[in-house]
Coordinates of C-alpha atoms in Angstrom, one line a residue:
M267 CA -20.2 14.3 -48.2
P268 CA -22.2 16.8 -50.3
Q269 CA -22.6 20.2 -48.8
S270 CA -26.3 19.9 -49.1
E271 CA -26.5 17.1 -46.6
L272 CA -25.0 19.3 -43.9
N273 CA -27.4 21.5 -41.9
L274 CA -25.7 24.8 -42.2
S275 CA -27.8 26.3 -39.4
D276 CA -26.0 24.0 -37.0
S277 CA -22.6 25.6 -36.4
P278 CA -20.0 24.2 -33.9
T279 CA -20.2 25.4 -30.3
F280 CA -16.5 26.3 -30.6
T281 CA -15.0 27.6 -33.8
T282 CA -11.4 26.8 -32.9
A283 CA -9.4 24.4 -30.7
R284 CA -5.8 24.4 -29.5
L285 CA -3.6 21.3 -29.5
V286 CA -1.9 21.3 -26.1
E287 CA 1.1 19.2 -25.0
L288 CA 1.6 18.4 -21.3
W289 CA 5.1 17.6 -20.1
C290 CA 5.4 15.9 -16.7
A291 CA 8.1 17.8 -14.8
E292 CA 7.4 15.6 -11.8
P293 CA 6.0 12.1 -11.4
V294 CA 2.2 12.1 -11.5
F295 CA 0.0 9.9 -9.4
F296 CA -3.8 9.2 -9.5
A297 CA -5.4 6.3 -7.6
S298 CA -6.9 4.9 -10.8
R299 CA -7.3 1.4 -9.5
E300 CA -6.2 -0.6 -6.5
L301 CA -5.0 -4.2 -6.4
S302 CA -4.2 -5.4 -2.9
D303 CA -1.7 -2.9 -1.4
T304 CA -0.7 -1.5 -4.9
Y305 CA -2.2 1.7 -6.3
Y306 CA -2.0 2.1 -10.1
T307 CA -2.0 5.2 -12.2
E308 CA -3.5 4.6 -15.7
G309 CA -1.8 6.2 -18.7
A310 CA -4.1 9.1 -19.1
I311 CA -5.0 12.4 -17.4
G312 CA -8.7 12.9 -16.9
N313 CA -10.3 16.1 -18.2
Y314 CA -12.1 16.8 -15.0
A315 CA -8.7 17.0 -13.2
L316 CA -7.4 19.2 -16.0
A317 CA -10.4 21.6 -15.7
Y318 CA -9.6 22.1 -12.0
A319 CA -5.9 22.4 -12.7
L320 CA -6.4 25.1 -15.3
G321 CA -8.5 27.2 -12.9
W322 CA -11.7 26.8 -14.8
A323 CA -13.4 25.4 -11.7
R324 CA -12.8 25.8 -8.0
A325 CA -13.6 23.4 -5.2
P326 CA -13.4 24.1 -1.5
Y327 CA -10.4 22.6 0.3
R328 CA -12.7 20.8 2.8
L329 CA -16.3 19.8 2.2
T330 CA -18.8 20.3 4.9
G331 CA -22.4 19.6 5.6
K332 CA -24.4 17.9 2.9
D333 CA -21.5 18.1 0.5
T334 CA -19.4 15.7 2.6
G335 CA -18.9 12.4 0.8
R336 CA -20.3 13.4 -2.6
P337 CA -18.5 14.9 -5.6
R338 CA -19.2 18.5 -6.8
Y339 CA -18.5 17.9 -10.5
R340 CA -22.0 18.8 -11.6
E341 CA -22.0 22.1 -9.7
D342 CA -18.4 23.0 -10.7
L343 CA -18.2 21.9 -14.3
T344 CA -21.6 22.3 -16.0
P345 CA -21.5 26.1 -15.7
L346 CA -18.6 25.9 -18.2
S347 CA -21.0 24.7 -21.0
G348 CA -20.3 26.7 -24.2
Q349 CA -17.3 28.5 -22.6
H350 CA -14.6 25.9 -22.0
Y351 CA -14.0 22.2 -22.7
I352 CA -10.9 20.0 -22.7
L353 CA -10.5 16.4 -23.7
P354 CA -8.8 13.8 -21.5
A355 CA -5.1 13.8 -22.2
W356 CA -3.6 10.8 -24.0
P357 CA 0.1 9.8 -24.1
V358 CA 2.2 11.0 -27.1
E359 CA 3.9 7.7 -27.1
N360 CA 1.9 4.4 -27.3
S361 CA 2.3 4.0 -23.6
P362 CA 3.8 6.2 -20.9
S363 CA 6.7 5.0 -18.7
Y364 CA 6.0 4.3 -15.1
R365 CA 7.9 4.0 -11.8
F366 CA 7.1 2.2 -8.6
E367 CA 7.5 3.8 -5.2
R368 CA 6.8 2.3 -1.8
F369 CA 5.1 4.5 0.8
N370 CA 5.1 4.0 4.6
A371 CA 3.0 6.2 6.8
L372 CA 3.6 4.3 9.9
S373 CA 4.3 6.2 13.1
D374 CA 7.9 6.8 14.2
A375 CA 6.7 7.1 17.8
Y376 CA 8.6 5.1 20.5
W377 CA 5.6 2.7 20.8
Y378 CA 2.9 1.8 18.4
A379 CA 0.6 -1.2 17.7
M380 CA -1.1 -2.5 14.6
T381 CA -4.9 -2.4 14.9
N382 CA -7.8 -2.7 12.5
N383 CA -6.4 -0.8 9.5
R384 CA -4.8 1.7 11.8
V385 CA -1.5 2.2 13.7
A386 CA -2.2 3.2 17.3
T387 CA 0.3 5.4 19.1
A388 CA -1.4 6.1 22.4
R389 CA 0.0 3.4 24.7
E390 CA -2.3 4.4 27.5
D391 CA -5.2 3.1 25.4
L392 CA -3.9 -0.5 25.5
P393 CA -5.6 -1.4 28.8
L394 CA -9.0 -0.1 27.5
K395 CA -8.5 -2.3 24.4
R396 CA -8.0 -5.3 26.6
T397 CA -11.3 -4.7 28.4
G398 CA -13.2 -4.8 25.2
K399 CA -13.5 -1.1 24.6
K400 CA -12.4 0.7 21.4
P401 CA -10.5 3.9 22.0
N402 CA -10.4 6.5 19.2
T403 CA -6.8 5.6 18.3
Y404 CA -7.9 2.0 17.6
R405 CA -10.8 2.8 15.3
P406 CA -10.3 1.9 11.6
S407 CA -8.8 4.5 9.3
N408 CA -10.1 5.2 5.7
F409 CA -6.6 5.7 4.1
P410 CA -3.8 3.2 3.5
Q411 CA -0.7 3.4 5.7
T412 CA 1.7 1.1 3.7
G413 CA 1.8 0.0 0.1
R414 CA 3.2 0.6 -3.4
L415 CA 2.4 3.2 -6.0
R416 CA 2.7 2.9 -9.8
I417 CA 3.0 6.5 -11.0
I418 CA 3.6 8.2 -14.3
D419 CA 7.3 9.0 -14.5
R420 CA 8.7 12.5 -15.1
G421 CA 9.4 13.3 -18.7
N422 CA 6.3 11.7 -20.1
R423 CA 4.3 13.8 -22.6
F424 CA 0.5 13.9 -23.1
Q425 CA -1.7 15.7 -25.7
T426 CA -5.1 17.1 -25.5
L427 CA -7.4 19.5 -27.3
V428 CA -8.6 22.6 -25.5
F429 CA -11.8 24.5 -26.6
G430 CA -12.7 28.0 -25.6
E431 CA -10.9 31.3 -25.4
G432 CA -8.6 32.5 -22.6
E433 CA -5.0 32.3 -21.7
L434 CA -3.6 29.0 -20.5
P435 CA -1.0 28.9 -17.7
E436 CA 2.6 27.8 -18.4
Y437 CA 2.5 25.3 -15.6
I438 CA -0.3 23.4 -13.8
R439 CA -0.4 21.0 -10.9
V440 CA -2.3 17.7 -11.1
G441 CA -2.8 14.5 -9.3
K442 CA -2.8 13.4 -5.6
F443 CA 0.6 14.9 -5.1
T444 CA -0.1 18.1 -7.0
S445 CA 2.7 17.3 -9.4
K446 CA 4.1 20.1 -11.7
V447 CA 3.2 19.7 -15.4
R448 CA 4.3 22.1 -18.2
V449 CA 1.7 23.3 -20.6
D450 CA 2.9 23.9 -24.2
V451 CA 0.1 25.5 -26.3
G452 CA 0.0 25.0 -30.1
E453 CA -1.7 27.1 -32.7
A454 CA -5.5 27.3 -32.9
L455 CA -7.0 24.9 -35.3
P456 CA -10.5 25.4 -36.9
V457 CA -13.3 23.2 -35.8
R458 CA -15.1 21.8 -38.9
Q459 CA -18.6 20.4 -38.4
L460 CA -19.3 17.1 -40.1
P461 CA -22.8 15.7 -40.7
A462 CA -24.2 12.5 -39.0
D463 CA -22.3 9.5 -40.3
T464 CA -20.2 6.6 -39.0
Y465 CA -16.8 7.8 -37.7
R466 CA -13.9 6.6 -35.6
C467 CA -12.4 8.9 -33.0
N468 CA -8.6 9.0 -32.6
T469 CA -8.5 10.8 -29.2
Y470 CA -9.5 9.9 -25.6
L471 CA -13.0 10.8 -24.5
N472 CA -14.9 11.0 -21.2
S473 CA -17.9 8.6 -21.3
A474 CA -19.9 11.1 -19.1
D475 CA -19.5 13.9 -21.6
L476 CA -20.9 12.3 -24.8
P477 CA -24.0 13.9 -26.3
P478 CA -27.2 11.9 -25.7
D479 CA -27.9 11.3 -29.5
L480 CA -24.6 9.6 -30.2
E481 CA -24.6 5.9 -31.1
P482 CA -21.4 4.1 -30.0
F483 CA -20.5 0.9 -31.8
A484 CA -17.2 -0.2 -30.3
F485 CA -14.5 1.2 -28.0
D486 CA -11.7 0.4 -25.6
L487 CA -12.6 1.2 -22.0
I488 CA -10.2 2.8 -19.4
A489 CA -12.1 2.2 -16.2
I490 CA -11.0 5.0 -13.8
P491 CA -12.9 7.2 -11.4
P492 CA -14.9 9.4 -11.5
A493 CA -15.9 8.5 -15.1
S494 CA -14.5 5.9 -17.4
L495 CA -12.5 7.0 -20.5
L496 CA -13.0 5.7 -24.0
K497 CA -10.5 5.3 -26.8
N498 CA -10.8 4.0 -30.4
L499 CA -14.5 4.9 -30.3
Q500 CA -16.5 4.0 -33.4
F501 CA -19.8 5.9 -33.4
H502 CA -22.6 7.2 -35.6
G503 CA -23.5 10.8 -35.2
E504 CA -22.3 14.3 -35.9
A505 CA -18.6 14.9 -35.6
W506 CA -16.0 17.7 -35.3
Q507 CA -12.8 17.6 -37.3
I508 CA -9.9 19.5 -35.8
G509 CA -6.7 19.1 -37.9
N510 CA -6.0 15.4 -38.0
F511 CA -8.3 14.7 -35.1
L512 CA -11.9 13.6 -35.3
I513 CA -14.2 13.5 -32.3
P514 CA -18.0 13.5 -31.6
A515 CA -19.6 16.9 -31.9
N516 CA -21.2 18.8 -29.0
L517 CA -19.0 17.4 -26.2
E518 CA -19.7 19.1 -22.9
F519 CA -18.8 18.4 -19.3
L520 CA -21.3 15.8 -18.0
G521 CA -23.1 16.1 -21.3
G522 CA -24.3 19.6 -20.4
N523 CA -26.7 18.1 -17.9
S524 CA -27.1 20.5 -15.0
R525 CA -30.0 18.8 -13.4
E526 CA -29.8 17.3 -10.0

């Protein structure tokens, strides 16, 4: 591409990026999808989870008031625009290795009874149930009490690109079980701005973080909450080249959209 076709006034938001390897010191679990009583972890680590794990964003331990029942990603992550960004982490191998574990949260009380998605342990409530009333211990619960987990096994390695200055911790904790993950930071690589053209991305991307002017052609979808991930994205638009990696330019958490 001739240098004249590149608008030199448009410089990258970040001038360098660091290639980071994540090594799972403990099994990692996310409830990526649910099939019957089995809860599967997909072979990726979302960049929103990593942003919280790195300490870039903080969330209260318990949500109260109007925040109950709704995520705070917009409030927590969009202030990082232009300061920090991280890609979803992809496995170093073609596919990570998994392990299955069974969990059982049933009560070990002397007496219990199975009710509507709940294990009741208050035997004195049984007569009330027989009269048609519903004691508190018989009301449905919003979490599973038995089932199986497919989790990323310890020893798996993932890679990601980190944008922005600042020290990175040696270890972080991620996932539902706050599993320990080692952070190995590589050298800083320059971010090279490429003009609008057709490209193919060779990293994972968060679908919610893409710039609005990007034109996607084809991709593989990893459907996980809170936002689906993309891999093998073919697109038309400006791009950043970092070493051997090529990604869309101007990636930001939630696309940089801070509006309600």
